[in-house]
Amino acid sequence: QLTQFISALNDALTRRVIQLALDHHDFSGVEWAWLAFGSEGRDEQTFSTDQDNGIVFVAPDKDSVDELRKRFLAFAKDVNKDLDRCGFPLCKGNIMASNPQWCLTLKEWKNQFAAWVRTPEPEALLNASIFFDFRSLYGKVELADAMRRHLLEQTSSNPLFLRAMAHIALDVAPPLGKIRDFLTDLEPDHPGKIDLKKYGSRIFVDVARIYALATAVHNTNSVQRLRLASKRLSIREEEVNAVLEGLAFIQLLRLRHQYLEGEPGRQGDNLIDPDDLNELDRRVLKEAFRQARKLQNRLKLDYQVH
């Protein structure tokens, strides 16, 4: 609930920034939408976040595409700069609407999605994990709906792509030790710490995405994806509830850590020292990681990944 609350506030702020920028850029008569990707696209933002956005538009004819894109890029540059000034840092990987790669016509987005699904190379799979979690924040929401329908048609009929995504999702395992409760030496630069995003929430998010793409679930939020996909896959409700409780607890620890550890003007991180937790929190965290492992074991079986 907290991550959805934070995302809703960030949505409102982003929409206002877009409205203010539109005072200096006129797109009347043009169909377009501002897209959010990644954690904002999933309604799962924490206190520590940067920008992941793009634009989809429809040009009246082929000849006007480049000219229209130029105008949208100038507009997006203003929005990205203003969001940065409001506390949303520019994306280090340049996944922003001011990058021509992510300011595309509806047809170009569809072709890009189809290319990633058709040829699941490492870069395509990485892009899929970011760009397939999208939703419209401003503008003509029907354009994002058309992108979603096209994407789900591609993925639900392509088991090879989903299997490739399953391989990536199983690259990282929950940090459960055989002797000690937790493995705390997985991050060489941060001995004694656990990255709750990399070895925790990301596992749930990745599996939720794969099952959503496999069962044509339109939602992008991980909790909704797991709930809806599990019904279509006939997974028992109590099993799903346990998984969702595990994800909720990890997200709670992340938020608590970022809020308490983050200094003014500096983003909090996802690195916790399990020795700092009380005994109850340690036990619940251990069970949350077990739920992540169960989810991964199901994925292994479903996609025959060894």
Coordinates of N, CA and C in Angstrom, one line a residue, residues 3-4 6-8 10-11 14-15 34-46 49-54 88 95 113 128-138 141 144-145 147-148 151 197 205 208-209 212 217-225 251:
T3 N 3.9 1.6 -1.2 CA 4.6 1.9 -2.5 C 3.6 2.4 -3.5
Q4 N 2.3 2.0 -3.4 CA 1.3 2.5 -4.3 C 1.0 3.9 -3.9
I6 N 3.1 6.1 -2.6 CA 4.2 6.9 -3.0 C 4.1 7.1 -4.6
S7 N 3.8 6.0 -5.3 CA 3.7 6.1 -6.7 C 2.6 7.1 -7.1
A8 N 1.4 7.0 -6.4 CA 0.3 7.9 -6.7 C 0.7 9.4 -6.5
N10 N 3.8 10.5 -6.8 CA 4.8 10.8 -7.8 C 4.1 11.0 -9.2
D11 N 3.0 10.2 -9.4 CA 2.2 10.4 -10.6 C 1.6 11.8 -10.7
T14 N 4.3 14.3 -11.4 CA 4.7 14.2 -12.8 C 3.7 14.8 -13.8
R15 N 2.4 14.5 -13.5 CA 1.3 15.1 -14.4 C 1.3 16.6 -14.3
W34 N 2.3 10.0 -22.3 CA 3.6 10.0 -21.6 C 3.6 8.6 -20.8
L35 N 4.6 7.8 -21.0 CA 4.7 6.5 -20.4 C 5.6 6.4 -19.2
A36 N 5.2 5.7 -18.2 CA 6.1 5.4 -17.1 C 6.5 3.9 -17.2
F37 N 7.8 3.7 -16.9 CA 8.4 2.3 -17.0 C 8.9 1.9 -15.6
G38 N 9.4 0.6 -15.5 CA 10.0 0.2 -14.3 C 9.1 0.2 -13.1
S39 N 9.7 0.6 -11.9 CA 8.9 0.6 -10.7 C 7.7 1.6 -10.7
E40 N 7.8 2.7 -11.4 CA 6.7 3.6 -11.5 C 5.6 3.0 -12.3
G41 N 6.0 2.3 -13.4 CA 5.1 1.6 -14.2 C 4.3 0.5 -13.5
R42 N 5.0 0.0 -12.5 CA 4.3 -1.1 -11.6 C 3.6 -0.6 -10.4
D43 N 3.6 0.8 -10.2 CA 3.0 1.3 -9.0 C 3.8 0.8 -7.7
E44 N 5.1 0.7 -7.8 CA 5.9 0.1 -6.7 C 7.1 1.0 -6.3
Q45 N 6.9 2.3 -6.4 CA 8.1 3.1 -6.1 C 8.3 3.2 -4.6
T46 N 9.6 3.3 -4.3 CA 10.0 3.5 -2.9 C 10.6 4.9 -2.8
T49 N 14.4 6.5 -5.9 CA 13.9 6.2 -7.3 C 14.5 7.2 -8.2
D50 N 14.6 6.8 -9.5 CA 15.0 7.8 -10.5 C 13.9 7.8 -11.7
Q51 N 14.2 8.4 -12.8 CA 13.2 8.5 -13.9 C 13.4 7.4 -14.8
D52 N 12.2 6.8 -15.2 CA 12.1 5.8 -16.3 C 10.9 6.2 -17.1
N53 N 11.0 6.9 -18.2 CA 9.8 7.3 -18.9 C 10.0 7.3 -20.5
G54 N 9.0 7.5 -21.2 CA 9.0 7.5 -22.6 C 7.7 8.2 -23.2
F88 N 13.6 13.9 -8.7 CA 13.6 12.6 -9.4 C 14.9 12.7 -10.3
I95 N 17.1 6.1 -19.8 CA 15.7 5.6 -20.2 C 14.7 6.7 -19.9
F113 N 8.8 -4.0 -29.5 CA 8.4 -5.0 -28.6 C 8.5 -6.4 -29.4
A128 N 13.2 -5.9 -21.8 CA 11.9 -6.4 -21.5 C 11.6 -6.2 -20.0
S129 N 12.6 -6.4 -19.2 CA 12.3 -6.3 -17.7 C 12.0 -4.9 -17.3
I130 N 12.4 -3.9 -18.1 CA 12.1 -2.5 -17.8 C 10.9 -2.0 -18.5
F131 N 10.9 -2.2 -19.8 CA 9.9 -1.6 -20.7 C 8.5 -2.3 -20.7
F132 N 8.5 -3.6 -20.4 CA 7.2 -4.3 -20.4 C 6.4 -4.0 -19.2
D133 N 7.0 -3.3 -18.2 CA 6.2 -2.8 -17.0 C 5.8 -1.3 -17.3
F134 N 4.9 -1.1 -18.2 CA 4.6 0.3 -18.6 C 3.2 0.6 -18.3
R135 N 2.9 1.9 -18.1 CA 1.5 2.4 -18.1 C 1.5 3.9 -18.5
S136 N 0.4 4.3 -18.9 CA 0.2 5.7 -19.4 C 0.0 6.6 -18.2
L137 N 0.8 7.7 -18.1 CA 0.6 8.7 -17.0 C -0.2 9.9 -17.4
Y138 N -0.1 10.2 -18.7 CA -0.7 11.5 -19.2 C -1.0 11.3 -20.7
V141 N -4.7 7.4 -23.1 CA -4.4 6.1 -22.5 C -4.6 4.9 -23.5
A144 N -1.4 3.3 -25.0 CA -0.8 2.4 -24.1 C -1.5 1.0 -24.1
D145 N -2.9 1.1 -24.1 CA -3.7 -0.1 -24.2 C -3.4 -0.9 -25.5
M147 N -0.6 -0.8 -27.1 CA 0.8 -1.4 -26.9 C 0.7 -2.7 -26.1
R148 N -0.1 -2.6 -25.0 CA -0.3 -3.8 -24.2 C -0.9 -5.0 -24.9
L151 N 1.7 -6.5 -27.2 CA 2.7 -7.1 -26.4 C 2.2 -8.5 -25.9
K197 N 16.6 -5.4 -2.6 CA 16.0 -5.3 -3.9 C 16.5 -6.4 -4.8
V205 N 9.1 -9.8 -8.4 CA 8.7 -8.9 -9.5 C 9.0 -9.6 -10.8
A208 N 6.5 -12.5 -11.3 CA 5.2 -12.0 -11.6 C 5.1 -11.5 -13.0
R209 N 6.1 -10.9 -13.5 CA 6.1 -10.4 -14.9 C 6.0 -11.5 -15.9
A212 N 2.5 -13.0 -15.8 CA 1.6 -12.1 -16.4 C 1.7 -12.1 -18.0
V217 N -2.2 -11.2 -18.6 CA -2.7 -10.3 -17.6 C -2.3 -8.9 -17.9
H218 N -3.2 -8.0 -18.0 CA -3.0 -6.6 -18.4 C -2.3 -5.7 -17.3
N219 N -2.5 -6.1 -16.1 CA -2.0 -5.3 -15.0 C -0.4 -5.3 -15.0
T220 N 0.1 -4.2 -14.4 CA 1.6 -4.2 -14.3 C 2.1 -4.3 -12.8
N221 N 1.2 -4.0 -11.9 CA 1.6 -4.2 -10.5 C 1.8 -5.6 -10.1
S222 N 2.9 -5.9 -9.4 CA 3.3 -7.3 -9.1 C 2.3 -8.1 -8.3
V223 N 1.7 -7.4 -7.3 CA 0.7 -8.1 -6.5 C -0.5 -8.5 -7.4
Q224 N -1.0 -7.5 -8.2 CA -2.1 -7.8 -9.0 C -1.8 -8.9 -10.1
R225 N -0.6 -8.8 -10.6 CA -0.1 -9.8 -11.6 C -0.1 -11.2 -11.0
Q251 N 9.3 -5.4 1.1 CA 9.1 -4.0 0.7 C 9.0 -3.1 1.9

